[in-house]
């Protein structure tokens, strides 16, 4: 008997927790309060108000009965991928099915992870009998890690709308936010359909070639004269050259600086996360083209070394390694990086270094290590423009403080282009890009 009482008590508690009073209930209650107040002045309306109160009570009971008559009047689910893409819009859908024998007015309140700071994400809709509807919303995460979704709350109003019954679905679901795999897939499709030129990415004419023949084409300025096909030239009465397939299985290493200069945020994302997203796309493209892709991350110490490989599992290794990257944003040790590369990378490789130099002097402190690397490898340094300087440069200063700020912004912006020239002097290729 004690168990039955406990079960009955818990049922009552669940009922009370799921019962919510709508605005219509309180408006009606206010009407009766004012009505009975008027009855003190005009007592002939007192019995009429009592009858009206009784009718209201009957309708309220019927409202509760219709809302709780079925054990499950609504069925809902949140359709969310197991992984979200960092820095991209990820579409989440909510499907709701009405099993009530009447048209249900429902309110959906979604508890998204606290990192998004969205506390008012809700939908109001009416569902016909035995009908379903799907609702969509977008989330853009800006940090890697685990995000926890709360409850999916559905409030179903009764037949008369005085009360609502609360349903809870999909409570506490964890979703991992990975580097931008959506952008990675987009560029894979563009590369496969030869549409990268639409985004400003074009094939570069390379000096030198492999020995595996591809096809014969007309000579244009810039082609290697050593590849002239004299038989085809005589036959076509035009200069014709042989073209060869590009060399593959070349090692491509992405180096990610996790030092304090990469902590700067732009559009709610740190430069480190932008570098991680770009690394994923570069490595994926290299693997698709038959090259080997590897990864090195560093700050004060060398944190991760993933040797270059072209196996199918390498893409997933890179993705998992990038997802797990954490840093305390300390000063980066380029000397340690140089020693590690000299010891680990024995084959000439393409090295893409993601870092950020704000001043010319800051770059010169690391120049001797970068120039030494450039003697053994093809080094490409990718760093970032400070896009917030544009706002300062566009204003017309009206006081001494604004003049000082604009002058500093001009100096720091010019330093970026001086850094490019200085690196190019030492045979180091550069990419200066907005985040």
CSV table of C-alpha atoms in Angstrom, one decimal:
chain,number,residue,atom,x,y,z
A,1,UNK,CA,0.0,0.0,0.0
A,2,UNK,CA,2.9,2.3,0.7
A,3,UNK,CA,4.1,1.8,-2.8
A,4,UNK,CA,0.7,2.6,-4.2
A,5,UNK,CA,0.5,5.8,-2.2
A,6,UNK,CA,4.0,6.8,-3.4
A,7,UNK,CA,3.1,6.0,-7.0
A,8,UNK,CA,-0.1,8.0,-6.7
A,9,UNK,CA,1.7,10.9,-5.1
A,10,UNK,CA,4.3,11.0,-7.8
A,11,UNK,CA,1.5,10.9,-10.4
A,12,UNK,CA,-0.1,14.0,-8.8
A,13,UNK,CA,3.3,15.7,-8.7
A,14,UNK,CA,3.9,15.0,-12.4
A,15,UNK,CA,0.4,16.3,-13.2
A,16,UNK,CA,1.0,19.5,-11.3
A,17,UNK,CA,4.4,20.0,-13.0
A,18,UNK,CA,3.0,19.6,-16.4
A,19,UNK,CA,-0.1,21.8,-15.9
A,20,UNK,CA,0.4,25.5,-17.0
A,21,UNK,CA,-2.2,28.2,-16.8
A,22,UNK,CA,-2.6,30.3,-20.0
A,23,UNK,CA,-3.3,34.0,-20.3
A,24,UNK,CA,-6.9,33.3,-21.1
A,25,UNK,CA,-7.3,31.8,-17.6
A,26,UNK,CA,-6.0,34.9,-15.9
A,27,UNK,CA,-8.0,37.3,-18.0
A,28,UNK,CA,-11.1,35.3,-17.2
A,29,UNK,CA,-10.2,35.4,-13.5
A,30,UNK,CA,-9.7,39.1,-13.6
A,31,UNK,CA,-13.2,39.4,-15.2
A,32,UNK,CA,-14.7,37.6,-12.3
A,33,UNK,CA,-12.9,39.7,-9.7
A,34,UNK,CA,-14.1,42.8,-11.3
A,35,UNK,CA,-17.6,41.3,-11.7
A,36,UNK,CA,-17.9,40.4,-8.0
A,37,UNK,CA,-16.6,43.8,-7.1
A,38,UNK,CA,-19.4,45.3,-9.2
A,39,UNK,CA,-21.9,43.0,-7.5
A,40,UNK,CA,-21.3,44.8,-4.2
A,41,UNK,CA,-22.8,47.8,-5.8
A,42,UNK,CA,-25.4,46.1,-8.0
A,43,UNK,CA,-26.3,43.0,-5.9
A,44,UNK,CA,-28.9,41.8,-8.4
A,45,UNK,CA,-26.1,40.5,-10.6
A,46,UNK,CA,-24.6,38.4,-7.9
A,47,UNK,CA,-26.4,35.2,-8.7
A,48,UNK,CA,-25.6,35.7,-12.4
A,49,UNK,CA,-21.9,35.9,-11.6
A,50,UNK,CA,-22.2,32.8,-9.5
A,51,UNK,CA,-23.7,30.9,-12.5
A,52,UNK,CA,-21.0,32.3,-14.8
A,53,UNK,CA,-18.3,31.2,-12.3
A,54,UNK,CA,-19.8,27.7,-12.2
A,55,UNK,CA,-19.9,27.5,-16.0
A,56,UNK,CA,-16.2,28.7,-16.1
A,57,UNK,CA,-15.3,25.9,-13.6
A,58,UNK,CA,-17.0,23.3,-15.8
A,59,UNK,CA,-15.2,24.5,-18.9
A,60,UNK,CA,-11.9,24.5,-16.9
A,61,UNK,CA,-12.4,20.9,-15.9
A,62,UNK,CA,-13.3,20.0,-19.5
A,63,UNK,CA,-10.2,21.8,-20.7
A,64,UNK,CA,-8.0,19.8,-18.3
A,65,UNK,CA,-9.8,16.6,-19.3
A,66,UNK,CA,-9.3,17.2,-23.0
A,67,UNK,CA,-5.6,18.0,-22.5
A,68,UNK,CA,-4.9,14.9,-20.3
A,69,UNK,CA,-7.3,12.5,-21.8
A,70,UNK,CA,-4.7,10.9,-23.9
A,71,UNK,CA,-1.4,9.6,-22.5
A,72,UNK,CA,0.5,11.0,-25.4
A,73,UNK,CA,-1.4,13.7,-27.2
A,74,UNK,CA,1.7,15.0,-29.0
A,75,UNK,CA,4.8,13.3,-30.4
A,76,UNK,CA,7.9,15.4,-31.1
A,77,UNK,CA,11.6,14.9,-31.8
A,78,UNK,CA,14.6,17.1,-32.4
A,79,UNK,CA,16.6,16.1,-35.5
A,80,UNK,CA,20.1,17.2,-34.8
A,81,UNK,CA,23.4,15.8,-36.3
A,82,UNK,CA,25.9,14.2,-34.0
A,83,UNK,CA,28.4,16.8,-35.1
A,84,UNK,CA,28.1,20.6,-35.7
A,85,UNK,CA,30.4,22.5,-38.0
A,86,UNK,CA,32.3,25.3,-36.3
A,87,UNK,CA,31.7,28.8,-37.8
A,88,UNK,CA,28.9,27.6,-40.1
A,89,UNK,CA,25.2,27.7,-40.0
A,90,UNK,CA,23.9,24.3,-38.9
A,91,UNK,CA,20.3,23.5,-39.5
A,92,UNK,CA,18.3,21.8,-36.7
A,93,UNK,CA,14.8,20.6,-37.3
A,94,UNK,CA,11.9,19.8,-34.9
A,95,UNK,CA,9.1,17.5,-36.0
A,96,UNK,CA,5.7,17.5,-34.1
A,97,UNK,CA,2.7,15.2,-34.6
A,98,UNK,CA,-0.7,16.0,-33.2
A,99,UNK,CA,-2.6,13.0,-31.9
A,100,UNK,CA,-5.4,14.9,-30.2
A,101,UNK,CA,-8.9,14.5,-31.6
A,102,UNK,CA,-9.1,18.3,-32.1
A,103,UNK,CA,-7.0,21.1,-33.6
A,104,UNK,CA,-4.2,21.7,-31.2
A,105,UNK,CA,-2.6,25.0,-30.4
A,106,UNK,CA,1.0,24.4,-29.4
A,107,UNK,CA,4.0,26.4,-28.3
A,108,UNK,CA,7.5,24.9,-28.9
A,109,UNK,CA,10.2,26.1,-26.5
A,110,UNK,CA,13.7,24.8,-27.4
A,111,UNK,CA,16.5,24.8,-24.9
A,112,UNK,CA,19.6,25.3,-27.0
A,113,UNK,CA,23.2,25.1,-25.5
A,114,UNK,CA,24.1,28.0,-23.3
A,115,UNK,CA,27.0,28.9,-25.6
A,116,UNK,CA,24.5,30.4,-28.0
A,117,UNK,CA,22.8,32.6,-25.4
A,118,UNK,CA,19.4,32.1,-27.0
A,119,UNK,CA,16.7,32.0,-24.3
A,120,UNK,CA,13.7,32.9,-26.4
A,121,UNK,CA,13.8,30.4,-29.2
A,122,UNK,CA,10.1,29.4,-29.6
A,123,UNK,CA,7.5,28.6,-32.2
A,124,UNK,CA,3.7,29.0,-32.0
A,125,UNK,CA,1.5,27.0,-34.4
A,126,UNK,CA,-1.8,25.2,-34.7
A,127,UNK,CA,-1.9,21.6,-35.8
A,128,UNK,CA,-4.8,19.9,-37.4
A,129,UNK,CA,-6.0,16.4,-36.3
A,130,UNK,CA,-3.4,13.7,-37.0
A,131,UNK,CA,-1.2,16.2,-38.8
A,132,UNK,CA,2.6,16.7,-38.6
A,133,UNK,CA,4.8,19.7,-39.1
A,134,UNK,CA,8.5,20.3,-39.2
A,135,UNK,CA,10.2,23.5,-37.9
A,136,UNK,CA,13.7,24.6,-38.8
A,137,UNK,CA,16.2,26.9,-37.1
A,138,UNK,CA,19.9,27.6,-37.6
A,139,UNK,CA,22.8,27.6,-35.1
A,140,UNK,CA,26.3,29.0,-35.7
A,141,UNK,CA,28.8,27.7,-33.1
A,142,UNK,CA,32.0,29.7,-32.7
A,143,UNK,CA,34.0,27.4,-30.4
A,144,UNK,CA,35.0,23.8,-30.6
A,145,UNK,CA,33.9,21.3,-27.9
A,146,UNK,CA,30.8,19.6,-26.5
A,147,UNK,CA,27.5,21.4,-26.6
A,148,UNK,CA,24.6,20.2,-24.6
A,149,UNK,CA,21.0,20.6,-25.7
A,150,UNK,CA,18.4,20.8,-23.0
A,151,UNK,CA,14.8,19.7,-23.1
A,152,UNK,CA,12.5,20.1,-26.1
A,153,UNK,CA,9.4,21.6,-24.4
A,154,UNK,CA,6.0,21.4,-26.1
A,155,UNK,CA,3.0,23.2,-24.5
A,156,UNK,CA,-0.3,21.9,-25.9
A,157,UNK,CA,-3.4,24.0,-25.0
A,158,UNK,CA,-6.7,22.4,-24.0
A,159,UNK,CA,-9.8,22.5,-26.2
A,160,UNK,CA,-10.9,25.9,-24.7
A,161,UNK,CA,-7.4,27.3,-24.2
A,162,UNK,CA,-7.5,27.9,-20.4
A,163,UNK,CA,-4.6,25.6,-19.6
A,164,UNK,CA,-1.7,23.9,-21.4
A,165,UNK,CA,-0.1,20.6,-20.9
A,166,UNK,CA,3.7,20.4,-21.0
A,167,UNK,CA,5.5,17.6,-22.9
A,168,UNK,CA,9.3,17.1,-22.6
A,169,UNK,CA,11.2,15.4,-25.3
A,170,UNK,CA,14.9,14.8,-26.1
A,171,UNK,CA,16.3,15.9,-22.8
A,172,UNK,CA,20.0,16.6,-22.4
A,173,UNK,CA,21.6,15.6,-25.7
A,174,UNK,CA,25.4,16.2,-26.2
A,175,UNK,CA,26.7,17.3,-29.6
A,176,UNK,CA,30.3,17.8,-30.6
A,177,UNK,CA,31.3,20.9,-32.5
A,178,UNK,CA,34.1,20.0,-35.0
A,179,UNK,CA,36.1,22.2,-37.3
A,180,UNK,CA,34.3,23.5,-40.4
A,181,UNK,CA,33.6,20.2,-42.3
A,182,UNK,CA,30.7,21.9,-44.1
A,183,UNK,CA,33.1,24.2,-45.9
A,184,UNK,CA,35.4,21.3,-46.4
A,185,UNK,CA,32.7,19.4,-48.3
A,186,UNK,CA,31.8,22.5,-50.3
A,187,UNK,CA,35.3,22.9,-51.6
A,188,UNK,CA,35.5,19.2,-52.3
A,189,UNK,CA,32.5,19.4,-54.5
A,190,UNK,CA,33.8,22.5,-56.2
A,191,UNK,CA,37.1,20.8,-56.9
A,192,UNK,CA,35.4,17.8,-58.2
A,193,UNK,CA,33.2,19.9,-60.6
A,194,UNK,CA,36.1,22.1,-61.6
A,195,UNK,CA,34.3,25.2,-60.4
A,196,UNK,CA,37.0,26.5,-58.0
A,197,UNK,CA,37.7,29.4,-60.4
A,198,UNK,CA,34.3,30.8,-59.5
A,199,UNK,CA,35.8,31.5,-56.0
A,200,UNK,CA,39.0,33.0,-57.3
A,201,UNK,CA,41.0,29.7,-57.0
A,202,UNK,CA,42.8,28.9,-60.2
A,203,UNK,CA,45.4,26.5,-61.4
A,204,UNK,CA,48.9,27.9,-61.3
A,205,UNK,CA,51.3,27.2,-64.1
A,206,UNK,CA,54.2,25.3,-62.5
A,207,UNK,CA,57.8,25.4,-63.7
A,208,UNK,CA,58.9,21.8,-64.0
A,209,UNK,CA,56.9,18.6,-64.5
A,210,UNK,CA,56.8,14.9,-63.9
A,211,UNK,CA,57.7,12.3,-66.5
A,212,UNK,CA,54.2,10.7,-66.9
A,213,UNK,CA,52.7,11.9,-70.2
A,214,UNK,CA,49.2,13.4,-70.2
A,215,UNK,CA,48.4,15.0,-73.5
A,216,UNK,CA,49.6,17.4,-76.3
A,217,UNK,CA,48.4,21.0,-76.5
A,218,UNK,CA,49.2,24.3,-78.3
A,219,UNK,CA,52.2,26.2,-77.0
A,220,UNK,CA,51.5,29.4,-75.1
A,221,UNK,CA,53.8,31.9,-73.5
A,222,UNK,CA,55.2,30.4,-70.3
A,223,UNK,CA,55.4,26.8,-71.4
A,224,UNK,CA,58.7,25.1,-71.0
A,225,UNK,CA,60.4,25.0,-74.4
A,226,UNK,CA,62.0,21.6,-73.5
A,227,UNK,CA,58.5,20.1,-73.8
A,228,UNK,CA,58.0,21.0,-77.5
A,229,UNK,CA,56.8,18.0,-79.5
A,230,UNK,CA,58.5,18.5,-82.9
A,231,UNK,CA,56.6,15.8,-84.7
A,232,UNK,CA,53.3,17.2,-83.7
A,233,UNK,CA,54.6,20.7,-84.5
A,234,UNK,CA,55.5,19.7,-88.0
A,235,UNK,CA,52.2,17.9,-88.5
A,236,UNK,CA,50.0,20.8,-87.2
A,237,UNK,CA,52.3,23.6,-88.5
A,238,UNK,CA,52.1,25.2,-85.0
A,239,UNK,CA,54.1,24.9,-81.9
A,240,UNK,CA,52.8,21.9,-79.9
A,241,UNK,CA,54.0,20.9,-76.5
A,242,UNK,CA,53.7,17.8,-74.3
A,243,UNK,CA,52.0,18.1,-71.0
A,244,UNK,CA,52.6,15.8,-68.1
A,245,UNK,CA,50.6,14.8,-65.1
A,246,UNK,CA,51.4,16.6,-61.9
A,247,UNK,CA,53.5,14.8,-59.4
A,248,UNK,CA,51.5,13.3,-56.5
A,249,UNK,CA,52.3,11.9,-53.1
A,250,UNK,CA,54.0,15.1,-52.2
A,251,UNK,CA,54.0,15.8,-48.4
A,252,UNK,CA,51.9,18.9,-47.4
A,253,UNK,CA,52.2,20.0,-43.8
A,254,UNK,CA,50.0,22.5,-42.1
A,255,UNK,CA,51.6,24.2,-39.1
A,256,UNK,CA,49.3,25.9,-36.7
A,257,UNK,CA,50.6,28.5,-34.3
A,258,UNK,CA,48.6,28.3,-31.0
A,259,UNK,CA,50.4,31.2,-29.4
A,260,UNK,CA,48.9,34.4,-27.9
A,261,UNK,CA,48.8,36.2,-31.2
A,262,UNK,CA,46.1,33.7,-32.4
A,263,UNK,CA,43.7,34.6,-29.6
A,264,UNK,CA,42.3,37.7,-31.3
A,265,UNK,CA,38.6,37.3,-32.0
A,266,UNK,CA,36.9,38.3,-35.3
A,267,UNK,CA,33.2,37.7,-35.9
A,268,UNK,CA,33.0,35.8,-32.6
A,269,UNK,CA,35.7,33.3,-33.6
A,270,UNK,CA,39.4,33.3,-32.7
A,271,UNK,CA,42.1,33.4,-35.3
A,272,UNK,CA,43.1,29.9,-34.1
A,273,UNK,CA,39.7,28.5,-35.1
A,274,UNK,CA,39.9,30.2,-38.5
A,275,UNK,CA,43.3,28.6,-38.9
A,276,UNK,CA,42.0,25.2,-37.9
A,277,UNK,CA,39.1,25.4,-40.3
A,278,UNK,CA,41.4,26.4,-43.2
A,279,UNK,CA,43.8,23.6,-42.3
A,280,UNK,CA,41.0,21.0,-42.5
A,281,UNK,CA,40.1,22.3,-46.0
A,282,UNK,CA,43.7,22.3,-47.2
A,283,UNK,CA,44.5,18.9,-45.9
A,284,UNK,CA,41.3,17.4,-47.4
A,285,UNK,CA,42.0,18.9,-50.8
A,286,UNK,CA,45.6,17.6,-50.7
A,287,UNK,CA,44.3,14.1,-49.9
A,288,UNK,CA,41.8,14.3,-52.7
A,289,UNK,CA,44.6,15.2,-55.1
A,290,UNK,CA,46.6,12.2,-54.1
A,291,UNK,CA,49.1,14.1,-51.9
A,292,UNK,CA,50.2,13.4,-48.4
A,293,UNK,CA,48.8,15.6,-45.7
A,294,UNK,CA,50.3,16.1,-42.2
A,295,UNK,CA,49.8,18.4,-39.3
A,296,UNK,CA,51.9,20.1,-36.6
A,297,UNK,CA,50.6,22.3,-33.8
A,298,UNK,CA,52.8,24.3,-31.5
A,299,UNK,CA,53.0,27.2,-29.0
A,300,UNK,CA,55.5,27.1,-26.2
A,301,UNK,CA,56.0,23.4,-27.0
A,302,UNK,CA,55.3,21.1,-29.9
A,303,UNK,CA,51.8,19.8,-29.1
A,304,UNK,CA,50.9,17.5,-32.0
A,305,UNK,CA,52.8,15.9,-34.8
A,306,UNK,CA,50.7,14.0,-37.3
A,307,UNK,CA,53.1,12.6,-40.0
A,308,UNK,CA,52.0,13.2,-43.6
A,309,UNK,CA,50.1,10.3,-45.1
A,310,UNK,CA,47.6,9.8,-47.9
A,311,UNK,CA,45.7,6.8,-46.5
A,312,UNK,CA,41.9,7.1,-46.4
A,313,UNK,CA,41.9,7.2,-42.6
A,314,UNK,CA,44.2,10.2,-42.6
A,315,UNK,CA,41.3,12.7,-43.1
A,316,UNK,CA,39.5,11.5,-40.0
A,317,UNK,CA,42.8,11.6,-38.0
A,318,UNK,CA,43.3,15.2,-39.0
A,319,UNK,CA,39.7,16.1,-38.1
A,320,UNK,CA,39.9,14.4,-34.7
A,321,UNK,CA,43.3,16.0,-34.0
A,322,UNK,CA,42.1,19.5,-34.9
A,323,UNK,CA,38.9,19.0,-32.8
A,324,UNK,CA,41.0,18.2,-29.7
A,325,UNK,CA,43.3,21.3,-29.9
A,326,UNK,CA,43.5,23.3,-26.8
A,327,UNK,CA,45.9,26.1,-25.9
A,328,UNK,CA,46.7,28.6,-23.1
A,329,UNK,CA,47.9,31.1,-25.7
A,330,UNK,CA,51.5,31.4,-24.5
A,331,UNK,CA,54.4,32.8,-26.5
A,332,UNK,CA,55.3,30.5,-29.4
A,333,UNK,CA,58.7,29.0,-29.6
A,334,UNK,CA,59.8,29.1,-33.3
A,335,UNK,CA,63.3,27.8,-32.4
A,336,UNK,CA,61.8,24.6,-31.0
A,337,UNK,CA,59.6,24.4,-34.1
A,338,UNK,CA,62.6,24.7,-36.4
A,339,UNK,CA,64.6,22.0,-34.6
A,340,UNK,CA,61.6,19.6,-34.7
A,341,UNK,CA,61.0,20.1,-38.4
A,342,UNK,CA,64.7,19.6,-39.2
A,343,UNK,CA,64.6,16.3,-37.2
A,344,UNK,CA,61.2,15.0,-38.3
A,345,UNK,CA,60.7,16.2,-41.9
A,346,UNK,CA,63.5,14.6,-44.0
A,347,UNK,CA,61.7,15.0,-47.4
A,348,UNK,CA,61.2,18.4,-49.0
A,349,UNK,CA,57.6,19.4,-48.3
A,350,UNK,CA,55.1,22.2,-48.7
A,351,UNK,CA,54.8,23.8,-45.3
A,352,UNK,CA,51.8,26.1,-44.7
A,353,UNK,CA,52.3,28.1,-41.5
A,354,UNK,CA,49.2,29.6,-39.9
A,355,UNK,CA,50.2,32.4,-37.6
A,356,UNK,CA,49.7,36.1,-37.1
A,357,UNK,CA,52.3,38.9,-37.2
A,358,UNK,CA,51.0,42.3,-36.0
A,359,UNK,CA,54.3,44.2,-36.3
A,360,UNK,CA,57.4,44.1,-38.5
A,361,UNK,CA,59.6,43.7,-35.4
A,362,UNK,CA,57.5,40.8,-34.2
A,363,UNK,CA,58.1,39.0,-37.6
A,364,UNK,CA,61.8,39.8,-37.7
A,365,UNK,CA,62.3,37.9,-34.3
A,366,UNK,CA,61.2,34.7,-36.1
A,367,UNK,CA,62.6,35.5,-39.5
A,368,UNK,CA,65.8,33.6,-39.1
A,369,UNK,CA,63.9,30.4,-38.3
A,370,UNK,CA,61.5,30.9,-41.2
A,371,UNK,CA,64.3,31.6,-43.7
A,372,UNK,CA,66.2,28.6,-42.6
A,373,UNK,CA,63.1,26.4,-43.1
A,374,UNK,CA,62.7,27.9,-46.6
A,375,UNK,CA,66.1,26.6,-47.6
A,376,UNK,CA,64.9,23.0,-47.2
A,377,UNK,CA,61.2,23.3,-47.8
A,378,UNK,CA,58.6,25.3,-49.7
A,379,UNK,CA,57.3,27.6,-47.0
A,380,UNK,CA,54.0,29.5,-47.2
A,381,UNK,CA,53.1,31.8,-44.3
A,382,UNK,CA,49.4,32.6,-44.0
A,383,UNK,CA,48.5,35.4,-41.6
A,384,UNK,CA,45.6,37.8,-41.1
A,385,UNK,CA,44.6,41.3,-41.7
A,386,UNK,CA,42.9,43.2,-38.9
A,387,UNK,CA,39.6,44.0,-40.5
A,388,UNK,CA,38.6,46.2,-37.6
A,389,UNK,CA,41.2,48.8,-38.7
A,390,UNK,CA,39.0,49.6,-41.7
A,391,UNK,CA,36.4,51.2,-39.4
A,392,UNK,CA,39.0,53.4,-37.8
A,393,UNK,CA,40.6,54.3,-41.1
A,394,UNK,CA,37.3,55.4,-42.6
A,395,UNK,CA,36.4,57.9,-39.9
A,396,UNK,CA,37.4,61.6,-40.1
A,397,UNK,CA,39.2,62.4,-36.8
A,398,UNK,CA,37.7,65.3,-34.8
A,399,UNK,CA,39.9,65.3,-31.8
A,400,UNK,CA,43.4,64.4,-30.7
A,401,UNK,CA,42.4,60.9,-29.5
A,402,UNK,CA,40.9,60.0,-32.8
A,403,UNK,CA,43.9,61.3,-34.7
A,404,UNK,CA,46.2,59.1,-32.6
A,405,UNK,CA,44.0,56.1,-33.1
A,406,UNK,CA,43.8,56.6,-36.9
A,407,UNK,CA,47.6,57.1,-37.0
A,408,UNK,CA,48.2,53.8,-35.1
A,409,UNK,CA,45.8,52.0,-37.3
A,410,UNK,CA,47.5,53.2,-40.5
A,411,UNK,CA,50.9,52.2,-39.1
A,412,UNK,CA,49.8,48.7,-38.1
A,413,UNK,CA,48.0,48.2,-41.5
A,414,UNK,CA,51.1,49.2,-43.4
A,415,UNK,CA,53.2,46.9,-41.3
A,416,UNK,CA,51.2,43.9,-42.6
A,417,UNK,CA,52.2,44.7,-46.2
A,418,UNK,CA,55.8,45.4,-45.2
A,419,UNK,CA,55.9,42.0,-43.5
A,420,UNK,CA,54.8,40.4,-46.9
A,421,UNK,CA,57.6,42.2,-48.7
A,422,UNK,CA,60.2,41.2,-46.1
A,423,UNK,CA,59.2,37.5,-46.2
A,424,UNK,CA,59.2,37.5,-50.0
A,425,UNK,CA,62.7,38.8,-50.0
A,426,UNK,CA,63.8,35.6,-48.2
A,427,UNK,CA,62.0,33.3,-50.6
A,428,UNK,CA,59.0,32.8,-48.3
A,429,UNK,CA,55.6,32.8,-49.9
A,430,UNK,CA,52.8,34.6,-48.1
A,431,UNK,CA,49.0,34.8,-47.9
A,432,UNK,CA,47.6,37.9,-46.3
A,433,UNK,CA,43.9,37.4,-45.8
A,434,UNK,CA,40.9,38.6,-43.8
A,435,UNK,CA,39.7,36.1,-41.2
